[in-house]
Short mmCIF file of C-alpha atoms in Angstrom, two decimals:
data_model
loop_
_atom_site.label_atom_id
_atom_site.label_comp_id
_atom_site.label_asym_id
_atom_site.label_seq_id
_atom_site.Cartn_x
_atom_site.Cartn_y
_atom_site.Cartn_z
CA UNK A 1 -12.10 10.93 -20.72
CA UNK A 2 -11.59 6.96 -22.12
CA UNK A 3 -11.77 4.25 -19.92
CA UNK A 4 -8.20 2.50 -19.35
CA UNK A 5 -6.76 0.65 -16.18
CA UNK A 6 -4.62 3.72 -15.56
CA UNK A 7 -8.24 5.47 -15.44
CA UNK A 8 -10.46 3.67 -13.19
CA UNK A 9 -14.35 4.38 -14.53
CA UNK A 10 -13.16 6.97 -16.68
CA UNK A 11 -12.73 8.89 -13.41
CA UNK A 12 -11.03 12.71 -13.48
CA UNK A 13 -7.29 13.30 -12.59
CA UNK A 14 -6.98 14.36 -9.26
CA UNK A 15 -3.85 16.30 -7.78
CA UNK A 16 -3.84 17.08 -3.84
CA UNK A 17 -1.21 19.80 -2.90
CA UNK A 18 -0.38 20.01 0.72
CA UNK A 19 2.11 22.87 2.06
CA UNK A 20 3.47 20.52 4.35
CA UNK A 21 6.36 17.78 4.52
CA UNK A 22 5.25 14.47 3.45
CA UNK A 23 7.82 11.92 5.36
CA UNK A 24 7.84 9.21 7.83
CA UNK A 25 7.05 12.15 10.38
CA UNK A 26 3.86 14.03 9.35
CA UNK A 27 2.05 16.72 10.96
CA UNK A 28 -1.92 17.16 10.48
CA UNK A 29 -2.07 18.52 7.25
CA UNK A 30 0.56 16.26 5.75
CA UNK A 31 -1.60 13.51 7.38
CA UNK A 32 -4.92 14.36 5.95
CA UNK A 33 -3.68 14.81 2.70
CA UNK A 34 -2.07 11.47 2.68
CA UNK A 35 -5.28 10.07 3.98
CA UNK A 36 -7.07 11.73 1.08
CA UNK A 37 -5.10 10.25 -1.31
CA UNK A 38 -5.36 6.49 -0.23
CA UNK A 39 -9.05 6.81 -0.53
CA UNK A 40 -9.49 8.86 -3.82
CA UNK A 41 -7.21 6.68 -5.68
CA UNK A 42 -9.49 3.86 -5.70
CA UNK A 43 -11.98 5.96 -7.67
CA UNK A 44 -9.46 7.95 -9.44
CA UNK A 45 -6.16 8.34 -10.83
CA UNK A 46 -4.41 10.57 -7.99
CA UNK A 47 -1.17 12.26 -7.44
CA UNK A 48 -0.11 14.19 -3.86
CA UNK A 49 2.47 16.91 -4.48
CA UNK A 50 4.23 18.66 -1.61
CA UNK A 51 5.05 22.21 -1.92
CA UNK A 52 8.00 21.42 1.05
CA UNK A 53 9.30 17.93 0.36
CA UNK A 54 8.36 14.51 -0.20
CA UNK A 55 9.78 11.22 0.55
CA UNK A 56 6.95 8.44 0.84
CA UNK A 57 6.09 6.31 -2.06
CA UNK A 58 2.54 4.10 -2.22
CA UNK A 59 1.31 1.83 -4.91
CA UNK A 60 -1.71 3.47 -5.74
CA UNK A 61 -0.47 7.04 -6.24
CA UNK A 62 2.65 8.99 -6.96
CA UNK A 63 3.88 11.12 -4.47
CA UNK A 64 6.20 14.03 -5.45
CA UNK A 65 7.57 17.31 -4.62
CA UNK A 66 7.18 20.43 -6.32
CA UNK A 67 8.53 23.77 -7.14
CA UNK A 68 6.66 26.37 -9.13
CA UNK A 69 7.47 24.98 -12.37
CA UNK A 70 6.72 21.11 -11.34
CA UNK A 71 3.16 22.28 -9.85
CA UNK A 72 2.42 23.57 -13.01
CA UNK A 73 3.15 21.05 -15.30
CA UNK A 74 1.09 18.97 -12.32
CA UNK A 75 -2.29 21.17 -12.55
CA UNK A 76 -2.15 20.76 -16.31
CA UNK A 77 -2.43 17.18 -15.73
CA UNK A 78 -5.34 17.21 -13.18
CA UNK A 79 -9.16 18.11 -13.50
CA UNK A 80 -9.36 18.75 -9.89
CA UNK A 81 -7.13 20.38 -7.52
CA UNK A 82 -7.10 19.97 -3.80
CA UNK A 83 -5.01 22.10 -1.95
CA UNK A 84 -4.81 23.31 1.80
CA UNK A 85 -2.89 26.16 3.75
CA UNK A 86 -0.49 28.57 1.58
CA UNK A 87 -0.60 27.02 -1.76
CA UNK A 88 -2.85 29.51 -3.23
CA UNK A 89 -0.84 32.38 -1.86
CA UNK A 90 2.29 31.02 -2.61
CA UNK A 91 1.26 29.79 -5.82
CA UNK A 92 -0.88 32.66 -6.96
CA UNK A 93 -1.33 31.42 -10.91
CA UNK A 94 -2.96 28.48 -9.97
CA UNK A 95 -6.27 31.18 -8.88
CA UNK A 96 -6.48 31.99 -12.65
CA UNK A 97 -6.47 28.41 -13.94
CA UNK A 98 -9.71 26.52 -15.52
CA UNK A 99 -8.48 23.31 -13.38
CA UNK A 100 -11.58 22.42 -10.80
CA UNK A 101 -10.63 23.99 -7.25
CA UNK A 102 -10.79 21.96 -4.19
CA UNK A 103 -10.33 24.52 -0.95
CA UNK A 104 -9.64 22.57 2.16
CA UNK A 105 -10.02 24.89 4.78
CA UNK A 106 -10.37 22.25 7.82
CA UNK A 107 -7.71 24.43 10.26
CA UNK A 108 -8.91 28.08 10.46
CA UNK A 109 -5.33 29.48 10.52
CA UNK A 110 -5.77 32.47 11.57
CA UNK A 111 -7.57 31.83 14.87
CA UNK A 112 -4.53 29.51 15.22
CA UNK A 113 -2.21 32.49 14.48
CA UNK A 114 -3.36 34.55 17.39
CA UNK A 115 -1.49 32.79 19.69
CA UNK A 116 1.24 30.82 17.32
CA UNK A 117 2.14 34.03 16.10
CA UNK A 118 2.86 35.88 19.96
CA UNK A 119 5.94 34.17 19.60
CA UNK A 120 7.12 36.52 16.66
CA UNK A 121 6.78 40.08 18.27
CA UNK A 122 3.54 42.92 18.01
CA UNK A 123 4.80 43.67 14.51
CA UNK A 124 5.14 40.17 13.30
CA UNK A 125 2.08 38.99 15.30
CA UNK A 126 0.09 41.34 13.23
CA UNK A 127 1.72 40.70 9.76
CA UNK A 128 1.04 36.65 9.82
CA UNK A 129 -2.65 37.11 11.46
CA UNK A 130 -3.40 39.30 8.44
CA UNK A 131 -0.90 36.75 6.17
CA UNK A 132 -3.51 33.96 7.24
CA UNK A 133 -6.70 35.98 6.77
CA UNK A 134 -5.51 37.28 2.95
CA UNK A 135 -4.43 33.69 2.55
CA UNK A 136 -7.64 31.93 2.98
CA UNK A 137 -9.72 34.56 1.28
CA UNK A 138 -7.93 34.32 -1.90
CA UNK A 139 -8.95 30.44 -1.83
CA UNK A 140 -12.39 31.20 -0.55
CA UNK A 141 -13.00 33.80 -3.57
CA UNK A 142 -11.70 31.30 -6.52
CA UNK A 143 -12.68 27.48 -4.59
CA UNK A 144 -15.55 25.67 -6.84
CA UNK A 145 -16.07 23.59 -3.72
CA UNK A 146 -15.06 23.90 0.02
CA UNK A 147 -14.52 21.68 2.82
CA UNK A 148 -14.24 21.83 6.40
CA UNK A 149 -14.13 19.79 9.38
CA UNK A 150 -17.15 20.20 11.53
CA UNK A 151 -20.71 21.53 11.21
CA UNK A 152 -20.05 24.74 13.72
CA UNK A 153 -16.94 25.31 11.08
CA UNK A 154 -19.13 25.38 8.33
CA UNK A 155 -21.03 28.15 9.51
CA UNK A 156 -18.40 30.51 10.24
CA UNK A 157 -16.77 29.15 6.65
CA UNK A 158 -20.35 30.65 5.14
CA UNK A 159 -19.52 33.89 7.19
CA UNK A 160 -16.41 34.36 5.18
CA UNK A 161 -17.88 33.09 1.93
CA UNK A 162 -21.11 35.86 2.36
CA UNK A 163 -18.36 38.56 3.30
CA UNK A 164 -17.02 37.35 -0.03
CA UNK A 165 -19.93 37.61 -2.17
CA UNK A 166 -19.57 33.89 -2.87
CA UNK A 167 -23.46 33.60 -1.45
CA UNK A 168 -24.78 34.24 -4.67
CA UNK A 169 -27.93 34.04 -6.46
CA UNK A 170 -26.24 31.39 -8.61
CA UNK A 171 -24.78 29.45 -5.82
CA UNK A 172 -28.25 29.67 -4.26
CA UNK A 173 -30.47 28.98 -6.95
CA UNK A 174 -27.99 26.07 -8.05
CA UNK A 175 -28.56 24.31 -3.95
CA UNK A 176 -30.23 26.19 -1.44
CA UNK A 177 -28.48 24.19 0.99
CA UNK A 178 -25.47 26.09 -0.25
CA UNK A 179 -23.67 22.35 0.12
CA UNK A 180 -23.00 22.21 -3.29
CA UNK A 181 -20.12 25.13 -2.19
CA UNK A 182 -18.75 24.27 1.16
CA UNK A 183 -19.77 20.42 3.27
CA UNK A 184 -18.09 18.11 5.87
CA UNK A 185 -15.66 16.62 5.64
CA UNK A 186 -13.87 16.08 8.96
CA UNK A 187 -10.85 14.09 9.85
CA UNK A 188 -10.90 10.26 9.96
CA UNK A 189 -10.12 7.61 12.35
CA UNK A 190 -7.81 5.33 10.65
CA UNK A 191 -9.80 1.98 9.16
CA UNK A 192 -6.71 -0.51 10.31
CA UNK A 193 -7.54 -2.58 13.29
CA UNK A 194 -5.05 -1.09 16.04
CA UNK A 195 -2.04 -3.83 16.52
CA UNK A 196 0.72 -3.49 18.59
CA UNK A 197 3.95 -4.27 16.78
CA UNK A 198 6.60 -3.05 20.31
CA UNK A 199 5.97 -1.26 22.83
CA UNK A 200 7.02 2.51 22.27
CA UNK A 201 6.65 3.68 26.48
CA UNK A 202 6.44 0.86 28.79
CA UNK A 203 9.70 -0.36 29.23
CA UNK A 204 10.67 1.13 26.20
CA UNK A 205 11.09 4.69 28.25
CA UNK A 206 12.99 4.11 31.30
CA UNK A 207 11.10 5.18 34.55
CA UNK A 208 7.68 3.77 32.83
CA UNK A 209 7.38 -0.10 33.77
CA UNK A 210 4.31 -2.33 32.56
CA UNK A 211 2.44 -1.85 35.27
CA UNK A 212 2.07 2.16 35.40
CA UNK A 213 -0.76 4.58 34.85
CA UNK A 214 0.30 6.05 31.37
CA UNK A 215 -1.33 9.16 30.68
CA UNK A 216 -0.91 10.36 26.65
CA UNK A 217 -0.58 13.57 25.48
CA UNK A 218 -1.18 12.55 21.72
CA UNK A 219 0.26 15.48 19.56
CA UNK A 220 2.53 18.67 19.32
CA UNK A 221 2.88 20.73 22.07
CA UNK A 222 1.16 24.60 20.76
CA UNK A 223 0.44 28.06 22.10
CA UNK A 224 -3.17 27.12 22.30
CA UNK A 225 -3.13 23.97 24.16
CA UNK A 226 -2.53 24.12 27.94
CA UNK A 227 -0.41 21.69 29.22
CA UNK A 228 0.48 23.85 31.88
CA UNK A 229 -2.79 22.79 33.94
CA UNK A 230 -2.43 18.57 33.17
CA UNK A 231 1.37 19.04 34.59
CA UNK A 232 -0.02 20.65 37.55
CA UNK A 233 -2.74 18.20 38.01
CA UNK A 234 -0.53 15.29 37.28
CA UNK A 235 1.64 16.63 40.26
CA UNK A 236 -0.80 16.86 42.58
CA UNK A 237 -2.17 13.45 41.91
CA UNK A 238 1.39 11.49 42.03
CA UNK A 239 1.17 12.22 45.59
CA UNK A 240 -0.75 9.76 46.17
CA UNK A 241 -0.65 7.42 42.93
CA UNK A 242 3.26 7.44 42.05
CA UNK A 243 2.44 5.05 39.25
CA UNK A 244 0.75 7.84 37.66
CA UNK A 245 2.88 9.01 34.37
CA UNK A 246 2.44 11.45 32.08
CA UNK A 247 4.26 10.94 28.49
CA UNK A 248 4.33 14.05 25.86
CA UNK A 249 4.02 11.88 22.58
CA UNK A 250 5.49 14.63 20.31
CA UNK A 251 7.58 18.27 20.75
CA UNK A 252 9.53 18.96 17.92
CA UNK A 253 7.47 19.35 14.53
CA UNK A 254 8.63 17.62 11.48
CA UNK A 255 8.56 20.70 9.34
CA UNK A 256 12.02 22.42 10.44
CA UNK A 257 9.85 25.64 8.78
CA UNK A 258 7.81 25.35 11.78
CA UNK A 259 9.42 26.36 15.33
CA UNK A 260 9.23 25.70 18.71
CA UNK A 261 6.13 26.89 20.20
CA UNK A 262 6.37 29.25 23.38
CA UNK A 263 4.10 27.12 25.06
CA UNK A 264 6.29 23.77 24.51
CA UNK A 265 9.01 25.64 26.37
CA UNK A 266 7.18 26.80 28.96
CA UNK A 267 5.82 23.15 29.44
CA UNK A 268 9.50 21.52 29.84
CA UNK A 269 10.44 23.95 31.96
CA UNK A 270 7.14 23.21 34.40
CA UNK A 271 7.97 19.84 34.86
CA UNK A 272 11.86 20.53 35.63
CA UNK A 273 10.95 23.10 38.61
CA UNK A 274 8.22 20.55 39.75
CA UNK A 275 10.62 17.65 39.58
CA UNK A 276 8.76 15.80 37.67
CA UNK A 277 11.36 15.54 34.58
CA UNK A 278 12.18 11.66 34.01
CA UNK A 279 10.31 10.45 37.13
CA UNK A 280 6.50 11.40 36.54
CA UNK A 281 6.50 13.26 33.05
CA UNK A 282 8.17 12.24 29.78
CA UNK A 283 8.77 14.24 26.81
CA UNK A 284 9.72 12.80 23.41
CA UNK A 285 11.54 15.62 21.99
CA UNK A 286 11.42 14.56 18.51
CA UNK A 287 8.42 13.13 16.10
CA UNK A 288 6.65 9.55 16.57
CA UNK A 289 6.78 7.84 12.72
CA UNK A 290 3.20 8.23 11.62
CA UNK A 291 3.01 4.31 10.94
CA UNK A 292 4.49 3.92 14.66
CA UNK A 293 2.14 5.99 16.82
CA UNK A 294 -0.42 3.08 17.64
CA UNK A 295 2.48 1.55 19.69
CA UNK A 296 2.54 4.39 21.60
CA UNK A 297 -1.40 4.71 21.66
CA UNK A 298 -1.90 0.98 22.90
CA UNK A 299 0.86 1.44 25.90
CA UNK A 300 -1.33 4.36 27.12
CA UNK A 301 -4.51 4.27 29.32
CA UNK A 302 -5.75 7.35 29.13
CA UNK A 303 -5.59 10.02 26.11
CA UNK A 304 -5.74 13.72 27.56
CA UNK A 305 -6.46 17.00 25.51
CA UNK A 306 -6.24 20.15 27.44
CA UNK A 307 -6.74 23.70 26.13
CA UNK A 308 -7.56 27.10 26.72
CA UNK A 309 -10.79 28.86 26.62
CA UNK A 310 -9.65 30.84 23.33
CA UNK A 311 -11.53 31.51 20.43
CA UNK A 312 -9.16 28.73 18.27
CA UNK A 313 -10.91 26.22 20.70
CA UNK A 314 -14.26 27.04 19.62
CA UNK A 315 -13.86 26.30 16.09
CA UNK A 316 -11.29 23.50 16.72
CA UNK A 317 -10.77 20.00 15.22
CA UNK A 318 -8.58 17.85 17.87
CA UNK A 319 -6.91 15.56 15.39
CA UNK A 320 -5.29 13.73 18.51
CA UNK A 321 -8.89 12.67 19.70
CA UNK A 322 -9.37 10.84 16.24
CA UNK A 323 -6.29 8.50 17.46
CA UNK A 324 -7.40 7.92 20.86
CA UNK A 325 -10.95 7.00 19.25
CA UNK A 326 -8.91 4.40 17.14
CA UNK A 327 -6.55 2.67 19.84
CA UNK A 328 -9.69 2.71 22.05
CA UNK A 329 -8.38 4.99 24.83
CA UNK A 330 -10.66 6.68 27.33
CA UNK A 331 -10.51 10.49 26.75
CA UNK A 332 -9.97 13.39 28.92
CA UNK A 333 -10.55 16.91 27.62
CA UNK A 334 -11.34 20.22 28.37
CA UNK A 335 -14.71 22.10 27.64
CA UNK A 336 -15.61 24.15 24.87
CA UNK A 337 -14.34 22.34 21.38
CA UNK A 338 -16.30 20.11 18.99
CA UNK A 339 -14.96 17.09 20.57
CA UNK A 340 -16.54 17.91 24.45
CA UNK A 341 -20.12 17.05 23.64
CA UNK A 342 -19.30 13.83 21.97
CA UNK A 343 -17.36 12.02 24.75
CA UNK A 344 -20.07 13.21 26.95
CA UNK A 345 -23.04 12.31 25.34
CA UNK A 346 -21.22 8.80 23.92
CA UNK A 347 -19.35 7.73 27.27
CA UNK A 348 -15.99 8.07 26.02
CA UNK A 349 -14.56 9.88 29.48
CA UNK A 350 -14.37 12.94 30.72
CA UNK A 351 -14.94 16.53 29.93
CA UNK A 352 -13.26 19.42 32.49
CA UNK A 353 -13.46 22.96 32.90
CA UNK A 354 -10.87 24.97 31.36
CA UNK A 355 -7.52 25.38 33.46
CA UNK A 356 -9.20 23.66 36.47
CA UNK A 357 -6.64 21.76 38.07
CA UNK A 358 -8.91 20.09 41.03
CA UNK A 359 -11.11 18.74 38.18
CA UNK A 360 -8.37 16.99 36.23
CA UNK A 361 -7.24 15.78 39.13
CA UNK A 362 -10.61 14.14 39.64
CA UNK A 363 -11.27 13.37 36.36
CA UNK A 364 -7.72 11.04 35.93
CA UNK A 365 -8.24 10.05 39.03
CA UNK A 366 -11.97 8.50 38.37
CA UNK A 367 -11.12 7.36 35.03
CA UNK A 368 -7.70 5.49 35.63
CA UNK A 369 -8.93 3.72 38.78
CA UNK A 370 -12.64 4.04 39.78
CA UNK A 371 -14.26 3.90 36.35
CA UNK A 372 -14.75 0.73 34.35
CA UNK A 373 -11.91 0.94 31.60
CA UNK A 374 -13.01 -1.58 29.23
CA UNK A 375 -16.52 0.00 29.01
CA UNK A 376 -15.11 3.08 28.08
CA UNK A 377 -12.14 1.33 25.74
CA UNK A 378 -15.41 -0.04 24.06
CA UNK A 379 -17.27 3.45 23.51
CA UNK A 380 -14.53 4.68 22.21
CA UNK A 381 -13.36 1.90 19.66
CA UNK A 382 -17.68 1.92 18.71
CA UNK A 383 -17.50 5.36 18.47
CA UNK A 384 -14.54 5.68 16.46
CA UNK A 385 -15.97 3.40 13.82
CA UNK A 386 -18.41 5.91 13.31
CA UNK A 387 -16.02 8.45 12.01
CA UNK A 388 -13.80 6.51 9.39
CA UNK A 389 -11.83 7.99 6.76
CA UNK A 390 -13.90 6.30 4.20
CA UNK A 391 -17.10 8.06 6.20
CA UNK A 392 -15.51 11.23 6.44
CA UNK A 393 -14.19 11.92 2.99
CA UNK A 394 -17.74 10.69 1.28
CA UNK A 395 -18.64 14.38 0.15
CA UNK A 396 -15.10 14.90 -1.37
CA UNK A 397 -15.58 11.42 -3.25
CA UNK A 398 -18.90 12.01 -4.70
CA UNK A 399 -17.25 15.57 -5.79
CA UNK A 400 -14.61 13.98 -7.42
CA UNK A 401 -16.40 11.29 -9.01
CA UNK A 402 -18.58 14.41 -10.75
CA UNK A 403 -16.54 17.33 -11.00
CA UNK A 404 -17.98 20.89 -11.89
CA UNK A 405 -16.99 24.49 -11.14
CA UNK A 406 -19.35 26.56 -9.06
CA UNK A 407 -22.28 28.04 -10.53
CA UNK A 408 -20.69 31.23 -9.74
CA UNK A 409 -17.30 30.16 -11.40
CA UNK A 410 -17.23 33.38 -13.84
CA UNK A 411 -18.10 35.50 -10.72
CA UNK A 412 -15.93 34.05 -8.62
CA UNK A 413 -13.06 35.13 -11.39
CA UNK A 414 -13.89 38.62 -11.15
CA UNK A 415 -10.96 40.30 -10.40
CA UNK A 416 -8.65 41.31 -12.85
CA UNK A 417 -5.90 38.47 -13.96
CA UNK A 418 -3.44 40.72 -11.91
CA UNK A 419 -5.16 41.09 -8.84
CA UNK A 420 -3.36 38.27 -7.40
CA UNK A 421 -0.39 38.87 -8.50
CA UNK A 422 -0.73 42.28 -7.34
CA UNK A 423 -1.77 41.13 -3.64
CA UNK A 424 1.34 38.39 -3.63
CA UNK A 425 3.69 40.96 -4.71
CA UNK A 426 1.96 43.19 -1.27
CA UNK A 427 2.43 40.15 0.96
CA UNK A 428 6.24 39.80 0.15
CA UNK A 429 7.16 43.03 0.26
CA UNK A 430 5.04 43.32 3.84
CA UNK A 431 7.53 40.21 4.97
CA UNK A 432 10.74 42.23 3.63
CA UNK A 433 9.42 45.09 5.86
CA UNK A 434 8.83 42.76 9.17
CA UNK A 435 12.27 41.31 8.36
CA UNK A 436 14.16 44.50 7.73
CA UNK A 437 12.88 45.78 11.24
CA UNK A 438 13.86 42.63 12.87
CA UNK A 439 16.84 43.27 11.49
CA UNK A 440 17.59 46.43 12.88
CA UNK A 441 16.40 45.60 15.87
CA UNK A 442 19.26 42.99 15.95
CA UNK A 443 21.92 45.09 15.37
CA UNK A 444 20.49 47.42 18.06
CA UNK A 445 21.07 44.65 20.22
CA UNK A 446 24.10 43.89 18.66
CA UNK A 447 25.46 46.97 19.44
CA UNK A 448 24.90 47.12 22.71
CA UNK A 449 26.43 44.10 23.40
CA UNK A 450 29.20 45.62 22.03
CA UNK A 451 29.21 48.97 24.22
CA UNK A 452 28.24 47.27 27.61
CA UNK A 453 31.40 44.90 26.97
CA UNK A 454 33.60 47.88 25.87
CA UNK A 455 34.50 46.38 22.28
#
């Protein structure tokens, strides 16, 4: 490919595809996919596509939306793809292409899906857990190269991959490190120096003045967090420490496609039969801007990440922590995710026991007013320098920079050309099946309704 200012160092064309809204309000994968793009397109000429909708702009990239037809008039421009979540599923053609195949595969969905998914009944519960699991192993099977977000996630990646066959003797022979097929590359911590533009809780959210204890619950609100146990804790402790408050940054995601979790619910309704609604706990039922959330960050003292002791958590990425790492903000998490050893071992606050309220108590207790806060603030802004975006995404750069399809490519295409389109066409007519019997069971409702109020 000529050189040309268009072309920077004759670099390859490189389309990222995310399944997710890209707006003002993002969501993780909308995120990292922006993120992505900032940093390839100073090595290459880039474009990010939603499959959902798009409404940013930036001066180094185009940023579009897609149907099917768009996306494929997209893929014939690019050399590589990069894609995350249903694309390839949704999208099935883009499997059989020559184009080079980027799989990003940082959020194990369908670990996720065992507890998103209890909030759609047995029947659909099953269907999307086994929707997730056909998902990703379509992209595993056809992906010349593979990322992921943590070393422990790589390993269960090459799990999948070997129940694949995609730990071949070509794949072997060509790196016996097998990196050459799936490597790091984790979220970042953003590279801009954290200023504070307004404040977005402290006398910004009446009941929070400047001189409170702001504790930050820095994301969405899911099945699989617990913020059943901080609420609880939180309680207990403004019993003593009223200036203790606890502020839900986030409850309403900014896909509409993606509902209100079960656990969200559950947490609002906590705080309303403790009391604690409006005088100790704050919940910002809509979606901080993504170029606003360090005003919230800075007005916080503490950043808090609680979860259960579920299998999601062991193979986990807390995006959240990433922020708290940038605003410098002491952390305090629960056990068992990627993130526990590293604010232990690095002094960046606390780590608790899962669903332990006495120790959470303790824990915010130590860290808000015994502990020395600006040592911590400083671990945690040293730390997060050590996990940059332009750290992060160095494996996906170099692979960019030198494009190539795995040395199993021609394996990898094995099945038949119809295969896919043979295993979309199942998946479709399994969701016409889950909705006809919600259906039904509707109108069984429906009906009774009608009998009990003699119409």
């Amino acid at each position: 490919m000529p050189d040309s200012p268009a072309d920077p160092l004759g670099a390859q064309h490189v389309l990222i595809v995310s399944p997710d809204t890209l707006g003002r309000k993002m969501g993780g994968p909308a995120i990292r996919a922006w993120e992505m793009a900032k940093r390839l397109a100073a090595f290459a000429p880039v474009r990010l596509v939603s499959v959902k909708e798009a409404t940013l702009a930036h001066e180094a990239f185009e940023v579009l939306s897609a149907d099917d037809d768009e996306l494929r008039r997209q893929v014939a421009w690019a050399d590589v793809v990069i894609a995350q979540g249903e694309v390839f599923t949704l999208h099935p053609w883009l499997n059989e292409t020559d184009v080079v195949i980027v799989a990003d595969v940082y959020d194990p969905l369908h670990l996720e899906a065992l507890e998103s998914a209890r909030d759609e009944g047995p029947e659909g519960r099953r269907f999307l857990v086994g929707y997730c699991v056909d998902m990703l192993s379509t992209q595993l099977r056809r992906a010349d190269f593979v990322i992921c977000a943590s070393e422990k996630q790589r390993d269960f990646w090459l799990g999948h991959l070997g129940a694949l066959g995609r730990i071949s003797p070509e794949g072997y022979d060509d790196d016996h490190s097998l990196r050459n097929l799936i490597d790091v590359v984790p979220f970042g911590v953003s590279d801009d120096h954290p200023s504070q533009t307004r404040h977005g809780i402290r006398d910004a959210e009446d009941g929070i003045g400047p001189d409170d204890k702001v504790v930050l619950w820095g994301g969405g609100v899911y099945n699989w967090f617990d913020p059943l146990t901080l609420i609880r804790a939180v309680h207990q402790l403004t019993r003593r420490r009223p200036e203790v408050k606890l502020y839900f940054l986030g409850m309403t995601y900014p896909n509409p496609a993606v509902r209100e979790s079960r656990m969200a619910v559950e947490a609002v309704r906590l705080a309303d039969e403790l009391g604690l609604t409006g005088t100790q706990v704050f919940f910002n039922t809509g979606w901080t801007d993504y170029d606003d959330r360090i005003n919230f960050l800075l007005d916080a003292d503490v950043g808090v990440s609680t979860h259960f002791d579920h299998i999601e958590t062991a193979f986990s990425f807390r995006t959240r922590i990433l922020d708290y790492l940038w605003a410098g903000l002491p952390i305090i998490a629960t056990d068992g995710d990627a993130f526990a050893p590293m604010i232990r071992d690095n002094g960046l606050g606390r780590v608790v026991p899962a669903q332990d309220v006495g120790a959470l108590v303790a824990a915010l207790e130590e860290v808000l007013f015994e502990a020395d806060g600006a040592a911590l603030r400083e671990n945690a802004r040293a730390f997060g320098r050590t996990m940059s975006w332009d750290r992060s995404l160095r494996p996906l750069i170099e692979f960019c920079r030198s494009p190539r399809h795995a040395a199993d490519f021609s394996a990898a295409l094995g099945l038949p050309p119809d295969a896919h389109h043979l295993r979309h066409i199942e998946v479709l007519e399994a969701k016409i099946l889950q909705l006809d019997d919600e259906l039904n069971q509707t109108r069984e409702q429906l009906s009774s309704a009608r009998r009990q109020n003699g119409l």
